[in-house]
XYZ file of C-alpha atoms in Angstrom:
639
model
C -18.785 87.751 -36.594
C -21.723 85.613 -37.288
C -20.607 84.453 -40.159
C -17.270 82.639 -38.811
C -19.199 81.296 -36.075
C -21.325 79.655 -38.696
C -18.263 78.475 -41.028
C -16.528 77.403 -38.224
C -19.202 75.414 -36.546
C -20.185 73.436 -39.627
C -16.477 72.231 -40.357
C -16.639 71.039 -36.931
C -19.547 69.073 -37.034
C -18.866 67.823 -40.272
C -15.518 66.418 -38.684
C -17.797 65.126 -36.098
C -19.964 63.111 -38.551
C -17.556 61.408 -40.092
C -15.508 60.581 -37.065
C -18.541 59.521 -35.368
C -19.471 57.053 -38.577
C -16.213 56.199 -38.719
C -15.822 54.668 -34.853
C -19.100 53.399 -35.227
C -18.518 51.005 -38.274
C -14.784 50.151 -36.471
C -16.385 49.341 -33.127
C -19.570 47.644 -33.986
C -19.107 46.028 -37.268
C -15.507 45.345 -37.556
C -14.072 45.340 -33.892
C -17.372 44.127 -31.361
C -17.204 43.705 -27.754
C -13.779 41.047 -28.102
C -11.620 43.836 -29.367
C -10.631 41.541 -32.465
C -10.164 42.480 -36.145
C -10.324 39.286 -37.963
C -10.041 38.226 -41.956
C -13.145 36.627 -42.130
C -13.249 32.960 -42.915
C -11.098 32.430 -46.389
C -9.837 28.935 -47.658
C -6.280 28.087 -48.138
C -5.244 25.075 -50.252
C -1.907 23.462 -51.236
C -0.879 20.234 -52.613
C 2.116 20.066 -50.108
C 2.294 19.022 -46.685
C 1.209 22.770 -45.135
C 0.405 26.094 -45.659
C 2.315 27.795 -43.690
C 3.217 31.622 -43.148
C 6.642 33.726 -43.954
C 8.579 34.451 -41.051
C 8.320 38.308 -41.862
C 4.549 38.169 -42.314
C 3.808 38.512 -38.502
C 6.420 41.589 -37.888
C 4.871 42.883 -35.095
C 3.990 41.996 -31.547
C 2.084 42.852 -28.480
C -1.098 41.306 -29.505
C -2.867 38.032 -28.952
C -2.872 35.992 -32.461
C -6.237 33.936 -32.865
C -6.440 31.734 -35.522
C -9.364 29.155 -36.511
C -9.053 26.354 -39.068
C -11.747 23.696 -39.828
C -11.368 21.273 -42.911
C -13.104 17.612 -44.338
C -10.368 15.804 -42.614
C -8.418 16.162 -39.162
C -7.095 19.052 -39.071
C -3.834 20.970 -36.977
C -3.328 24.681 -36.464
C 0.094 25.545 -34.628
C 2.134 28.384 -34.155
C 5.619 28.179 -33.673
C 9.289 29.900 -34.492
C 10.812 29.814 -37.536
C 13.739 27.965 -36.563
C 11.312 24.771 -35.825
C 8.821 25.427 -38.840
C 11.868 25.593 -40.944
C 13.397 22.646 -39.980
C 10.315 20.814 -39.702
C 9.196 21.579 -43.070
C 12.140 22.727 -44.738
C 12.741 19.600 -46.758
C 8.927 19.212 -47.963
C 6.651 20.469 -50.209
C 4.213 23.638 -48.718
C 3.042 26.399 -49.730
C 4.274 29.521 -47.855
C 1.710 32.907 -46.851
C 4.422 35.701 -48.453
C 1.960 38.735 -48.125
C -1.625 39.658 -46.584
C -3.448 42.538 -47.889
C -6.079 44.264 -45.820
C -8.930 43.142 -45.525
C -8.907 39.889 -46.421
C -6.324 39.084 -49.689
C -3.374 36.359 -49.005
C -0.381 35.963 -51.562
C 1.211 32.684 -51.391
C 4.299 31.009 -52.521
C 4.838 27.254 -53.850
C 7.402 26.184 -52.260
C 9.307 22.729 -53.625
C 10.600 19.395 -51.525
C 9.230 16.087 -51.229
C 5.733 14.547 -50.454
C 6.641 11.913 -47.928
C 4.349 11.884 -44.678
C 5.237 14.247 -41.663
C 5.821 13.398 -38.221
C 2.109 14.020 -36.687
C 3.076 17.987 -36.215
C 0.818 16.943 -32.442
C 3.566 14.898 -31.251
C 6.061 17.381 -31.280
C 6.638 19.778 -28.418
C 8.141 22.745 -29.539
C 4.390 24.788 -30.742
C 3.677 27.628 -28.515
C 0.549 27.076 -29.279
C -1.427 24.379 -30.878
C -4.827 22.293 -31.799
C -5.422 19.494 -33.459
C -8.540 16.872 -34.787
C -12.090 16.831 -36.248
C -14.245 19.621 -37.212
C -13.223 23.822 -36.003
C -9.670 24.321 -34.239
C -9.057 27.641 -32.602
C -5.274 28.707 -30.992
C -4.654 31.578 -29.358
C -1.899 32.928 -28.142
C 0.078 36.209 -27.359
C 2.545 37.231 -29.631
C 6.226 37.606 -28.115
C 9.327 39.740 -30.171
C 10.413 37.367 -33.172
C 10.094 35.129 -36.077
C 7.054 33.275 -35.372
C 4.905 30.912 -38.122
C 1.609 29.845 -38.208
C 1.089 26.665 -39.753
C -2.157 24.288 -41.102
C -2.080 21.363 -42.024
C -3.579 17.853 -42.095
C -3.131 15.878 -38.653
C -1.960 13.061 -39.273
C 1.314 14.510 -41.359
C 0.020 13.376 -44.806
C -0.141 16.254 -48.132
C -2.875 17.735 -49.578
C -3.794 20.679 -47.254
C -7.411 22.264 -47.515
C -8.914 24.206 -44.895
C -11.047 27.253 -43.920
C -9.352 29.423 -41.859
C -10.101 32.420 -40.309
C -7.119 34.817 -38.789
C -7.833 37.072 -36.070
C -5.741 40.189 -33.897
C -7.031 40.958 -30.393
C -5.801 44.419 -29.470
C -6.506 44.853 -25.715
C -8.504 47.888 -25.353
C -9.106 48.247 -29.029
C -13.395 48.202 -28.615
C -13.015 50.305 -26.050
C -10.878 52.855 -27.845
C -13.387 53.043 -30.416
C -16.048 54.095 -28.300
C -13.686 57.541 -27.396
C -13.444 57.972 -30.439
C -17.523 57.968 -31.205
C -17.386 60.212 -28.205
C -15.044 62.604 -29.138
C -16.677 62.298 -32.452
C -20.138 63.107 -31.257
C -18.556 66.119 -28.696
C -17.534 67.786 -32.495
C -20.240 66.840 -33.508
C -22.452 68.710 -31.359
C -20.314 71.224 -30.253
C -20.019 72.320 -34.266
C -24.291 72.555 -34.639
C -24.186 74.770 -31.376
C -21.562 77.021 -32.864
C -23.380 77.562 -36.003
C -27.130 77.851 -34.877
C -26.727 79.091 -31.771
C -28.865 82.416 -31.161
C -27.477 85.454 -29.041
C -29.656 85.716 -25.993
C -32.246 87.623 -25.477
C -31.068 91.483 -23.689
C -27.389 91.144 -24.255
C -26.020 94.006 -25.337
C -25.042 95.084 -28.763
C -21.812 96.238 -29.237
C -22.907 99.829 -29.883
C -23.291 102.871 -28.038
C -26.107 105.702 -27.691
C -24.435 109.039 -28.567
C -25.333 111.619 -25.743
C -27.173 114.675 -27.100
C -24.735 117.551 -28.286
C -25.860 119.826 -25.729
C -24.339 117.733 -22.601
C -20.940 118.006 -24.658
C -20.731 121.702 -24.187
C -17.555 123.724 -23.247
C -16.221 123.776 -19.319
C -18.309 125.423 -17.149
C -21.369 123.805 -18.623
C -23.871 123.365 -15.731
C -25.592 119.171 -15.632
C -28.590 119.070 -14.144
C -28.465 116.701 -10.752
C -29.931 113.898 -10.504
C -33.816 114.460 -9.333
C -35.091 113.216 -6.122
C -38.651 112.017 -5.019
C -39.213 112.143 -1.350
C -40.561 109.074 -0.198
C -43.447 108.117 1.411
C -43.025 106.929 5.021
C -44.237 103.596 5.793
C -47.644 104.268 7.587
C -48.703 105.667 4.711
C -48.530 102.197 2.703
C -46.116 103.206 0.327
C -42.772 102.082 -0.847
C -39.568 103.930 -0.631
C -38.816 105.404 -3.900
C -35.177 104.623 -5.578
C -33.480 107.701 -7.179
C -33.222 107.399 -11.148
C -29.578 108.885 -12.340
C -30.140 111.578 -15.494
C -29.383 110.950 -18.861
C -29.398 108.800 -21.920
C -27.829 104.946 -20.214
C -29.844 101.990 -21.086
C -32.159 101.013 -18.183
C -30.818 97.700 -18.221
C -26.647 98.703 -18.550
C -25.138 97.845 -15.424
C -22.636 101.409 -14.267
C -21.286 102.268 -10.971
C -22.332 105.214 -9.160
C -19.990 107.773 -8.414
C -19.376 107.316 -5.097
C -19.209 103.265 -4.770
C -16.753 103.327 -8.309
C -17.233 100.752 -10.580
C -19.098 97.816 -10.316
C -17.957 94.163 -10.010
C -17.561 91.481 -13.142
C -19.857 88.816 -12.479
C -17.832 86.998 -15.920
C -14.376 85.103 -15.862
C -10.951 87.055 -15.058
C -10.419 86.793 -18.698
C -13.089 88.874 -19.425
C -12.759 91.877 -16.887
C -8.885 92.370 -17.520
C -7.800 96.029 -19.101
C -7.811 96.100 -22.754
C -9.537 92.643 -22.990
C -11.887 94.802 -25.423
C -14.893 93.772 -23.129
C -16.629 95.550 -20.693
C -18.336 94.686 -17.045
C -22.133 93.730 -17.675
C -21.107 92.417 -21.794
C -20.409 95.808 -23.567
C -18.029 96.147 -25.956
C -15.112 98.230 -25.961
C -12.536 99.203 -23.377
C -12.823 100.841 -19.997
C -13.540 104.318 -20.505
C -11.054 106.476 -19.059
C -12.485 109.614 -16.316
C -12.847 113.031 -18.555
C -12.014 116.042 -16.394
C -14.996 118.013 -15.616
C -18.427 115.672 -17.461
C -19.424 113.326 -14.272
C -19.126 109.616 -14.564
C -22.614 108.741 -16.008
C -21.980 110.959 -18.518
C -18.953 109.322 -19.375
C -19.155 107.888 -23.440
C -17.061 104.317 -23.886
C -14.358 104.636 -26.655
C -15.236 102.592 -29.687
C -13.462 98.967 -30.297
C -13.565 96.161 -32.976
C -15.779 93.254 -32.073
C -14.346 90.255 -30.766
C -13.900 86.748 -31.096
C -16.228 84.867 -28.012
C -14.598 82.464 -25.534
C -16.651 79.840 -26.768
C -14.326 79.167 -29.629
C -11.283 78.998 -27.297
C -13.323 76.588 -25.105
C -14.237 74.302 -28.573
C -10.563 74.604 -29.543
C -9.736 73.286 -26.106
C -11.952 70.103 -26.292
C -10.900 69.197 -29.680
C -7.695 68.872 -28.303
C -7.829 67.407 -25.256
C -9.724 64.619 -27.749
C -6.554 64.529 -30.414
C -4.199 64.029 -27.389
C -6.773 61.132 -25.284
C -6.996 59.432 -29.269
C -3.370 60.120 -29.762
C -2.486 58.399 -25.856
C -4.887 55.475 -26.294
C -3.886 54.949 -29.988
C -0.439 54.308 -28.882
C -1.670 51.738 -26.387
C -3.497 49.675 -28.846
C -0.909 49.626 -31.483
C 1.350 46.795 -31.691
C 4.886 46.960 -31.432
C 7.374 46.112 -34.529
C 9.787 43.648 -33.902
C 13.075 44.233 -33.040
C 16.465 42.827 -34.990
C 17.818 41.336 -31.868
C 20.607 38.792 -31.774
C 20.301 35.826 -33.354
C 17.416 33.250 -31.512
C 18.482 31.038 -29.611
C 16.201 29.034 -27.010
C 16.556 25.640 -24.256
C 16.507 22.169 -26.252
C 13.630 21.076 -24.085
C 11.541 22.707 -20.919
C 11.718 20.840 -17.718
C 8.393 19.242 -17.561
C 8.792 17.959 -21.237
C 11.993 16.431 -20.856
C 10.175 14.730 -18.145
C 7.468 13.920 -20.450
C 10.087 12.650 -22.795
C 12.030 10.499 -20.219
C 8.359 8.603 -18.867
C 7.561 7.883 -22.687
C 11.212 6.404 -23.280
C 9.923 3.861 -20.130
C 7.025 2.673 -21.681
C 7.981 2.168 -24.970
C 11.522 1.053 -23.754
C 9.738 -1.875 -21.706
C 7.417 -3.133 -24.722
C 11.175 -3.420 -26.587
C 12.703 -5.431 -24.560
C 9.627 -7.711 -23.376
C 9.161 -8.351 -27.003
C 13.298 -7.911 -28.442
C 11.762 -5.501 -31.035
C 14.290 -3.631 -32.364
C 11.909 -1.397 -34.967
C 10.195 0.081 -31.636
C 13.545 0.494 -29.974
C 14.630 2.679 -32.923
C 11.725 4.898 -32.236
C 12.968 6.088 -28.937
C 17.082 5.139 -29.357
C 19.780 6.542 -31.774
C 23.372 5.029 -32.112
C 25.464 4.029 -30.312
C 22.950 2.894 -27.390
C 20.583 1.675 -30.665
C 23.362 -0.468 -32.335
C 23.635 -2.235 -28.292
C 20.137 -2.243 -27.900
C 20.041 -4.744 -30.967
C 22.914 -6.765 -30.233
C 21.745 -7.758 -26.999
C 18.250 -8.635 -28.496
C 20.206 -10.661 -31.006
C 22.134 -12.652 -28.501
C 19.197 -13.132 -26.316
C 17.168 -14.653 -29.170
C 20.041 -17.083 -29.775
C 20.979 -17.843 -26.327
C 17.417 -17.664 -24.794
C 15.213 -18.370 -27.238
C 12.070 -19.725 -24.713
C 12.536 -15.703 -23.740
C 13.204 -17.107 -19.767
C 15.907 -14.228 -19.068
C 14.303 -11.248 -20.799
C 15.055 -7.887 -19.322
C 13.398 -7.074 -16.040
C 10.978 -3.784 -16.639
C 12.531 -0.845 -15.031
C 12.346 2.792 -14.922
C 14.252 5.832 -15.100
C 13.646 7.450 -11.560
C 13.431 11.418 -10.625
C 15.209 13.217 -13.643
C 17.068 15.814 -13.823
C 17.070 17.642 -17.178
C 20.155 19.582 -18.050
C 18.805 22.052 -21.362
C 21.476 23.943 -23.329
C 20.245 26.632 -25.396
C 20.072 26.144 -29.181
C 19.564 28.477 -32.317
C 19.798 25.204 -34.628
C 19.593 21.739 -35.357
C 20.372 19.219 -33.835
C 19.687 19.613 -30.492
C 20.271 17.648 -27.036
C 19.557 17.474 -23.848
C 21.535 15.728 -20.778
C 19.526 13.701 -17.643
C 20.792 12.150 -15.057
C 18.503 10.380 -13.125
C 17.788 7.164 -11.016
C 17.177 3.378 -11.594
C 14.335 1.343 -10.704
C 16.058 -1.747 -10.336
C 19.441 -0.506 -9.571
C 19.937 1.750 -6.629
C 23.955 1.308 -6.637
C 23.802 2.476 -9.941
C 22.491 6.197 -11.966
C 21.594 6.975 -15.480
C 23.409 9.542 -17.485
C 21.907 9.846 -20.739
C 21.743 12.330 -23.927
C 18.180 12.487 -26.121
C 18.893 14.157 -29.337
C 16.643 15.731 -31.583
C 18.407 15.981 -35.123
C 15.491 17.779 -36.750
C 12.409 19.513 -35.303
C 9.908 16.904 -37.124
C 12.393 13.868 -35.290
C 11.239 12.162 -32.218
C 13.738 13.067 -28.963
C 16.017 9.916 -28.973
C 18.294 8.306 -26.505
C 21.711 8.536 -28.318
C 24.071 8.237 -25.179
C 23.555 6.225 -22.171
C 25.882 5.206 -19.053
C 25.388 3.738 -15.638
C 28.395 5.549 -13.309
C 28.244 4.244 -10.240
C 25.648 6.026 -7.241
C 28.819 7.181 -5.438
C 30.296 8.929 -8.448
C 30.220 12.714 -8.438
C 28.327 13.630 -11.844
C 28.445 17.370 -12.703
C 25.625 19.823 -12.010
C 22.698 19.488 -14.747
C 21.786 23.277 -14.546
C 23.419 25.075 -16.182
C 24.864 23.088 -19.484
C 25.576 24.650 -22.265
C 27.250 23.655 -26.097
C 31.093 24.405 -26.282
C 32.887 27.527 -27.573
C 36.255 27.831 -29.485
C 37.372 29.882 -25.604
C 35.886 27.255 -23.514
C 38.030 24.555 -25.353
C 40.884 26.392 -24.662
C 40.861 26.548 -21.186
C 40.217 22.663 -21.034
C 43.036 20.619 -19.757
C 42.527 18.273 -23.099
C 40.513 18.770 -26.020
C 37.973 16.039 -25.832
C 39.350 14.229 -29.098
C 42.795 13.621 -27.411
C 41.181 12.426 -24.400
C 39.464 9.728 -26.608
C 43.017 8.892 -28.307
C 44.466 9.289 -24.771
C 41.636 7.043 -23.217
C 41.735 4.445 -26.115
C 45.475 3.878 -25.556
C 44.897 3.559 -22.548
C 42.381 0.686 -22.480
C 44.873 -0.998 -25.277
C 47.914 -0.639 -23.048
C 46.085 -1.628 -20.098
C 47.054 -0.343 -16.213
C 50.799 -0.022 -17.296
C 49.900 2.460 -20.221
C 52.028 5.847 -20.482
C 48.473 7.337 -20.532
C 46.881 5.703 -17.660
C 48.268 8.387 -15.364
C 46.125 11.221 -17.359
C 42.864 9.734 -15.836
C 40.975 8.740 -12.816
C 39.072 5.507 -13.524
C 35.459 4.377 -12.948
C 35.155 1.423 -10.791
C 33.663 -0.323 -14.267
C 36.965 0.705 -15.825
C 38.995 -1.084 -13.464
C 36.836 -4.236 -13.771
C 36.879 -4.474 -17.439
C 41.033 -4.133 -17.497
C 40.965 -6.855 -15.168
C 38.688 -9.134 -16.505
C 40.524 -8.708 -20.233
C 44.128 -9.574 -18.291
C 42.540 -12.606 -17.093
C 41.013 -13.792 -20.144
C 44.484 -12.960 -22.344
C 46.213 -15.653 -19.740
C 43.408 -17.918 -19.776
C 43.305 -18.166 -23.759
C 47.172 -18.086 -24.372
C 47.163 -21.270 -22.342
C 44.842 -23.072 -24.852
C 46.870 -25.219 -27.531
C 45.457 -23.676 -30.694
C 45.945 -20.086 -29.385
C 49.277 -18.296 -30.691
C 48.584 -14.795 -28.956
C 46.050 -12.680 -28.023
C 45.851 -8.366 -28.524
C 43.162 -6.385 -27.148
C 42.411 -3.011 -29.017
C 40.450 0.123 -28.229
C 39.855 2.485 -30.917
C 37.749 6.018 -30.753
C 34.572 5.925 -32.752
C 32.681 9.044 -33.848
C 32.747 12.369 -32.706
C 32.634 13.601 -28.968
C 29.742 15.168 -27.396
C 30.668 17.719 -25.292
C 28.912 20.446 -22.785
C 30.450 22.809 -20.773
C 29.332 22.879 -17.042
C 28.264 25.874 -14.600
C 31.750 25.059 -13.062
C 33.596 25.334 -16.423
C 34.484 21.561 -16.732
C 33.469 19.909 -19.929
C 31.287 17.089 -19.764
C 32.109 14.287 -22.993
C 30.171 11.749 -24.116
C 32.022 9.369 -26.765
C 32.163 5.838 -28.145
C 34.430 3.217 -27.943
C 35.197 0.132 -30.047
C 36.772 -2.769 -28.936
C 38.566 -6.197 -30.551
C 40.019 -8.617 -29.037
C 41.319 -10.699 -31.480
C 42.638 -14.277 -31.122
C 45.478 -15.627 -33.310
C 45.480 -19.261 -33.703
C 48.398 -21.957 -34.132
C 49.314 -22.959 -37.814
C 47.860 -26.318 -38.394
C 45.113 -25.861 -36.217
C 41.368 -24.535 -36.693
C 38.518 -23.014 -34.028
C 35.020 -22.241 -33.887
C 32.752 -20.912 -31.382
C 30.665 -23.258 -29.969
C 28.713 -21.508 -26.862
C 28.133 -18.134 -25.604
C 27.221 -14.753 -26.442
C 29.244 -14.932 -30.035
C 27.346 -17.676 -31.193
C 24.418 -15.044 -31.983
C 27.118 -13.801 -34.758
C 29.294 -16.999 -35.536
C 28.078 -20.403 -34.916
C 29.846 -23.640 -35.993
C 31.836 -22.039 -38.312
C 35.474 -23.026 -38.615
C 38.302 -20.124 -38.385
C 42.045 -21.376 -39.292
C 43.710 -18.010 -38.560
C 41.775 -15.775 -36.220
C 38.819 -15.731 -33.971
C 37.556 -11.979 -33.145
C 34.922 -10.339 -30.562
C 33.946 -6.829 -31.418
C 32.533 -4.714 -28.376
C 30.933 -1.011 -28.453
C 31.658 1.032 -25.165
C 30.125 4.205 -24.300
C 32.195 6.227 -21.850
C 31.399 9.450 -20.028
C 34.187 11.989 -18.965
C 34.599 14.853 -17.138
C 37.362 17.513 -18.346
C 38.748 19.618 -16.027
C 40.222 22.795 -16.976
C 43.791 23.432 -17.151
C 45.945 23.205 -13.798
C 42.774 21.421 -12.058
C 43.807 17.886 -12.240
C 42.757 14.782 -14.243
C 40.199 13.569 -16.572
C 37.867 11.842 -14.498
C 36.275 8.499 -15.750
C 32.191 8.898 -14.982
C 31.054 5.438 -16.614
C 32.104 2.911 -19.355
C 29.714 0.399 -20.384
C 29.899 -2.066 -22.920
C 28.010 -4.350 -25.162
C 29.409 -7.340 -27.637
C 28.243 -6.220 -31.424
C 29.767 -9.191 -33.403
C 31.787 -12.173 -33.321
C 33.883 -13.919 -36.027
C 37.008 -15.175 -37.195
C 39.040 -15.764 -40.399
C-alpha cells in the first residue's frame, strides 16, 4: 500500500514539473501579457518588386495577423486577397513566402516577370489592411476564411525589396490559457509530493485486529463476566461521577456501540460507511461484523479483509481530470480555425465610401485637365471612349480658342450613387449615377473600370440623360449570366446593330419602332436632317450619307428589376460627296483642328464618337429605352 502511494505520487508530480516548466516558458517567454507568438525579427530580401506570401501559407483563421516591417528606404506592409496580390503582381518579378517552419525558418520562391515600377501599392484601395513610409510599419488585422497575402515591399513601387520584418499571431486568450495550464501543472505538482510523502496520522488505526484470549471462545453455555460497576460518589462529597468501563480486550481508543444504543454513527463520507465498502465506522479495516449467537456484542471479533486503496487517489484522479477537460475546452478556444474550400471568391468592385473617394478625386484632377487641355493627366483618371473625346475636344479648343477664353467651366459630380457588382476577377467596374454642378437639367451616368488591381479606377463610360429620365436602381447591379441574357428582350449586340440602323435610317427606319428615344436622340436626328438639306443645296455638293456604326463591345449589368443596363459606343460619318470638277476645304469650325486648308476633290468627311446608354427590358415588357447619347467630333477630312 505504501509503496503505490509513493510510485504513484512521484509520476504525478513529475507530470506536474514539466507541465508547470512547460506553461511557464509558453506564457512568459514566448506568449507575454499580449497573447502573441511572434517569429522574431528576420530579414527578407528579393531583387523583385515584393516579397510576398503563398496564398496557402496563411490556411487558417480566427486570429489577429500582426506584422512589422522596417527597412533603409520607405517601406509598405499590406495584406490583402489573392485575387488582388495576384493581379497586382502577377506580371512582375517577386519573390513568393512558399513555407514557414516553426520557429522562425521561411522558404521562398523566385518568382519571374518584369522589373518595371509598380503603382504606389498606397494608392490602391483594395488592402484590408495596410502601412506605409519611413522607419517601423506595423498592420494588424483579423484574419477572415480565405486566400489572404501579406505583402512588403518598397513604397514608392520601385524593385529591390529589403526589409526586417517581424510576423506575429495574437490568439485571444492564449496568455491566459497558459497560466491554467501552470495551474493545473502546479495542482499535479503538489498533489503528487503529498501522495508520496505524506505520513499516516498519528492514532489511526492499523488494519489489524487483537485476537481475544482463547478462553472467552469457549463452547455455549460459557458464562462472561459483566461488565463491573463503581458506585459513584454523590456530589457533596466533591467527587465526579464515575463512567462504567465495558470488559475485555477493545482498544481504549476504538469507537463500538453499546449494546443497547446499536451501532454507532460514521462521522466519514457515505462512501465510506456503505456494507462491504471493506471499511469500518471509526477507520478499521474490514467489513461489518455480523452478530454471533450467544458471545455479546463487545466480544464480537471483525472478519479479516484485504487493505484498500484510500479515497485520496480517487479525489487526485478527479482533479487531473477536471484539468485535461478545462485544457482540452480552453485549447479549443485558442486554436485557430482551418479554412474552408468554399465557392469560388468573389467580392463588390468598390465599397461605398471609396467609390466616393474615387468620384471626388476624378473632380480634382478632372478640373486641372481641362483648365490646362492636358490630355496625359486626363488619361490618369479616363479610359476610352470618354478618353479618345476628352482629347478631341482639347484639340479643337486649342485650334479654335487658342487665347484659352472658352475653357471648360470647373464642375463637379454631385451626391453619388455607387452601384458595385461583385467580382472574382479582373477587370472590374463600377456604375454611378450622380448629379452636376453646373447642370441641374442634366445627371451623370458613368462606369470607372479597374482592368487590373495595380490600375488606377478610370472613367471609361460617361452620359448626361436628361434629370427627368428614369435611370435604373444602382443597388443592386450585378455582371450578366448566359440565363439573364435569355430572358432579355434583345441581346445587347443586336440592340447596337438595331440602334445603329436606326440612327443611319433616321426617324423613318424599320428599327426606329424597337426603341424609345432620349430627348438628345431626337435632337441629333434632327439637326443631321437639317444639315443633309442645307449641304445638298451647296453647288459643289453631289450628296450627302450619314452612317452609324457599333464600336466595341457592350457593357452590360443586370438590374434588381431584371432589366439590363448597356453601355456601348457609337461611331459616326457623315460624309460629303462633291461635284466632278469641283474641289473643297474646310475653312472654319470645329474640323479645322483635324483638316485645315487642305483641298479635297472627291469627299469631305466628319467622324463623331457617341456614347449611348440603354435600358433592356426583358421579354414581353416593352421597348429598349434610350437613357442618353452624347457625342463628340474625333476627326475631320476629306479625299
Amino acid at each position: 500500500m505504501r509503496f503505490a502511494r509513493v510510485v504513484l505520487g512521484l509520476l504525478l508530480a513529475l507530470v506536474g514539473l514539466l507541465v508547470t516548466v512547460a506553461a511557464a516558458a509558453a506564457a512568459f517567454w514566448l506568449v507575454g501579457p499580449d497573447s502573441t507568438v511572434d517569429t522574431g525579427e528576420q530579414r527578407l530580401t528579393g531583387r523583385g518588386l515584393a516579397v510576398a506570401t503563398a496564398p496557402d501559407l496563411l490556411d487558417r483563421h480566427g486570429f489577429t495577423l500582426r506584422v512589422t516591417a522596417q527597412s533603409d528606404r520607405p517601406v509598405f506592409v499590406g495584406i490583402a486577397h489573392d485575387l488582388d496580390v495576384a493581379s497586382y503582381l502577377g506580371a512582375s518579378a517577386y519573390t513568393r513566402v512558399v513555407r514557414f517552419d516553426p520557429p522562425a525558418t521561411f522558404g521562398t520562391q523566385e518568382m519571374k516577370g518584369g522589373q518595371s515600377k509598380l503603382n504606389p501599392p498606397a494608392e490602391l484601395d483594395w488592402w484590408v489592411a495596410e502601412a506605409s513610409g519611413a522607419g517601423e510599419q506595423t498592420v494588424r488585422w483579423s484574419t477572415h476564411d480565405g486566400a489572404y497575402d501579406v505583402v512588403v515591399m518598397n513604397a514608392d513601387g520601385t524593385p529591390g525589396t529589403d526589409a526586417r520584418v517581424t510576423v506575429g499571431m495574437e490568439l485571444k486568450g492564449l496568455f491566459g490559457t497558459c497560466l491554467i495550464v501552470l495551474g493545473v501543472g502546479l495542482m499535479l505538482l503538489f498533489a503528487g509530493l503529498w501522495l508520496a510523502f505524506a505520513k499516516r496520522r498519528p492514532g489511526a488505526p492499523e488494519n489489524t485486529t487483537t485476537p481475544f484470549p482463547v478462553a472467552q471462545y469457549a463452547a455455549p453455555g460459557t458464562q462472561y463476566p459483566a461488565p463491573s460497576v463503581t458506585s459513584a460518589p454523590s456530589p457533596a462529597d466533591g467527587g465526579e461521577r464515575p463512567q462504567p468501563a465495558p470488559v475485555g480486550s477493545r482498544p481504549a481508543d476504538a469507537s463500538e456501540s453499546s449494546p443497547d444504543t446499536g451501532p454507532s454513527q460514521n462521522s466519514g463520507s457515505d462512501d465510506d460507511s456503505e456494507p462491504g465498502n471493506g471499511t469500518q465506522s471509526g477507520g478499521g479495516s474490514g467489513e461489518r461484523p455480523r452478530p454471533v449467537p450467544g458471545i455479546p456484542p463487545q466480544y464480537q471479533v471483525p472478519a479479516y479483509t484485504p487493505p484498500r486503496v484510500p479515497g485520496t487517489v480517487r479525489r487526485v484522479a478527479g482533479v487531473l481530470t477536471g484539468g485535461l477537460v478545462l485544457l482540452t475546452a480552453t485549447g479549443c478556444v485558442a486554436m485557430p480555425v482551418r479554412n474552408s474550400a468554399a465557392a469560388p471568391f468573389t467580392r463588390a468592385a468598390v465599397t461605398v465610401a471609396d467609390g466616393q473617394a474615387v468620384v471626388k478625386r476624378y473632380n480634382e484632377v478632372n478640373n486641372k485637365a481641362n483648365q490646362a487641355r492636358d490630355a496625359q493627366l486626363a488619361a490618369t483618371i479616363e479610359a476610352d471612349p470618354t478618353l479618345a473625346m476628352t482629347r478631341a475636344g482639347y484639340q479643337i479648343g486649342r485650334k479654335t480658342d487658342p487665347a484659352g477664353k472658352d475653357r471648360i467651366k470647373p464642375f463637379s459630380y454631385t451626391d453619388p450613387r455607387i452601384g458595385a457588382p461583385q467580382y472574382g476577377s479582373y477587370p472590374m467596374r463600377f456604375v454611378v449615377s450622380s448629379g452636376v454642378s453646373t447642370s441641374p437639367d442634366s445627371r451623370q451616368l458613368g462606369v470607372w473600370e479597374r482592368t487590373t488591381a495595380g490600375d488606377p479606377w478610370t472613367l471609361k463610360y460617361s452620359v448626361y440623360p436628361s434629370a427627368t429620365m428614369k435611370l435604373p436602381p444602382m443597388e443592386g447591379l450585378r455582371p450578366p449570366t448566359k440565363a439573364d441574357m435569355a430572358e432579355l428582350a434583345e441581346l445587347p449586340q443586336t440592340a447596337a446593330a438595331n440602334l445603329a440602323a436606326y440612327l443611319s435610317g433616321g426617324a423613318g427606319s424599320p428599327t426606329a419602332g424597337r426603341f424609345v428615344p432620349s430627348p438628345g436622340t431626337v435632337d441629333l436626328l434632327t439637326d443631321r436632317a437639317k444639315d443633309k438639306i442645307a449641304d445638298i443645296k451647296e453647288s459643289y455638293i453631289s450628296t450627302v450619307t450619314d452612317t452609324f456604326r457599333p464600336y466595341g463591345e457592350p457593357l452590360t449589368f443586370i438590374t434588381a428589376t431584371g432589366e439590363a443596363l448597356v453601355f456601348l459606343a457609337l461611331t459616326e460619318q457623315y460624309l460629303q460627296r462633291i461635284e466632278p470638277g469641283s474641289n473643297a476645304y474646310w475653312t472654319s469650325g470645329s474640323a479645322t483642328a483635324f483638316s485645315s486648308h487642305v483641298k479635297y476633290t472627291q469627299t469631305l468627311h466628319q467622324d463623331y464618337l457617341h456614347q449611348v446608354a440603354l435600358v433592356i427590358p426583358a421579354k414581353g415588357q416593352g421597348k429598349v429605352r434610350i437613357l442618353s447619347l452624347d457625342g463628340q467630333l474625333v476627326g475631320a477630312g476629306g479625299s
